[in-house]
């Protein structure tokens, strides 16, 4: 119950939505998953944090452009002036105008700061993209390993355990072996079945981790018909990325 | 020559090496090789047991060599195994260099090599041959055989009419496997005579009056075998060391055959019938089943079978099949297993024995049958013995039970035979001679003696006096009814503790002594 409510909170469910149920069995493994390379490209085009980093570059870039445009516009100081000399009895009053002439300060510092910020945001973007690609690869590797383990258990271990039990039963029939060995064989078969269920669970967990790394749901090797839950579709597909947006940033890992 | 010097030896399930005479030398050729061998052929009620073993000339054990004392023999050995090997003439007197011990008396034969052994037979008797290279493996895989040497010039009237030879062996063959495991040291599960386990053993067929000789050799890995013959007393006449002088032979019904020895027994077959002959070690007359089975005697499974099969709810209320074809077995022993018709692993010998004339035979392994017949048209297997009427144990009929005062629901009791028995209590006369039994005077507590007398009374009357009413009516023609059991009206007490009264026989709760009928 506690876990269920925790999940409701995490998913933001209330009212009738909280009556969700889960099936008795985990769905079987899909036939195939996406190859790793396509997944990396998909991730870097869909991750919102990468989008945000990209937006920062654009913003920084625009700020820099403004600085550059404004750097030869003189700054005007306008002031009043009053002077009184006691000894000579002379009073001077008048306005004063100060003009900044870009002789020595031609805005280099501001421009350099802007450039540095731009560079920083570009590198941050690159770093994030590299991390995302790495995360996708490693999540994909975990998914592949989980799939291999589950498949091996299903194709090799479970039939072998069934055969072991069958042969032990035959040996028991012939009184070659006792009831304890027979029960032991059955127990080992049950344990192998549990190992398989855990391997399937590990697969689906790894798949969710990969989807998190991708920033979107996996579509290939799609979820089998027996969906794991009756959860509402809380994760609509993200908008398609604009391929033109990053044209001015060649050579970045994001591309 | 057969018929000139000897009656050929009969080797049940066995074979002999053929020979030819070359310039006065008997020439034999043996090929060591891997062979398929049937320990138990398929038959009615059993599927048989078949394995890849090592033998000679396509059979296992190797075919017997049969010759005559004084023969010059030349024996070629070709090695078609993947292992090196030699052959040793066990118990045969040969020159040292012909003894066949790998590394000691010769170089071992590499695969593909052929060696020649040649010697003159200086003795007669029962010898054997076997590999003497990596013996644990090669003898364990079956590389053994018999070497029979007949005496030369023995008058025909001294030849045995029937001369049998058996070679004993033991194997570890796990059910479903294709090869014996020669690494086994203790737990052998297939015990054989001439490499066959019952019901695969051919019978020894003789005619009434035949003088019978049975030569028994033992090349088991680890076990000696006391071979017991039913129906006869015999003499042990020879070992592999030669003839035993007549003055040193003594009668036996069981001949002990140690590993690496032969024993020869002789008797005249004067009692017709089917007579079991087997190793008397009880695990040696079993096949593969039972030896690894936990003790189930007396176990009461209750509802367990149904629960395990999922036909009844378990303790927690759930009802799931754990093992759909489970059945608790062995509560009353192994005997019912042979013909239960259950499914067994492929290539295994679970059954204890095989079908017999009257019932299922609950013997396997090192077991065969000596068949003695009044009339025979040949020495082929004559089938089961037809015992003359009145000479077979049958279910007791009521007439007999009544005549002899046998009450099948009664307690026949026991007669004391120890210190409390008439012999044990016998007194001496004043002159120091033992008193006659009839005048035994109580020397111990009278109450104790009273108990003895009561027990004697009990046994003499078959546990209960035959009541006149029962005799008179004869209403129950089959078996005395349980209502006439000794408990009715009779009370029992302890001779030492008269306050102990019971309505049935038993032991005194105070001192453990047997209760006696209260007068």
Coordinates of C-alpha atoms in Angstrom, one line a residue, chain B residues 3 5 14 35 78 90-91 139 148 152 160 185 194 196 225 238 285 292 343 377 430 488 496 506 509:
Chain B
X3 CA 36.0 -86.1 -26.3
X5 CA 40.8 -85.7 -22.9
X14 CA 29.9 -67.3 -22.4
X35 CA 32.3 -53.9 -27.4
X78 CA 46.0 -57.5 -30.7
X90 CA 46.2 -65.5 -13.7
X91 CA 47.1 -68.7 -11.8
X139 CA 39.4 -54.9 -15.3
X148 CA 40.5 -73.7 -18.3
X152 CA 45.6 -85.1 -19.7
X160 CA 32.5 -84.9 -14.7
X185 CA 35.4 -48.2 -5.3
X194 CA 29.7 -64.3 -16.8
X196 CA 25.2 -61.2 -16.9
X225 CA 31.4 -63.5 -3.0
X238 CA 40.1 -77.3 -6.3
X285 CA 21.3 -60.0 -5.6
X292 CA 21.0 -45.2 -2.7
X343 CA 8.3 -45.6 -16.1
X377 CA 16.3 -84.7 -24.4
X430 CA 23.3 -85.4 45.3
X488 CA -11.4 -63.4 25.6
X496 CA 7.0 -60.8 40.0
X506 CA 2.7 -58.4 26.9
X509 CA 5.5 -52.2 32.9

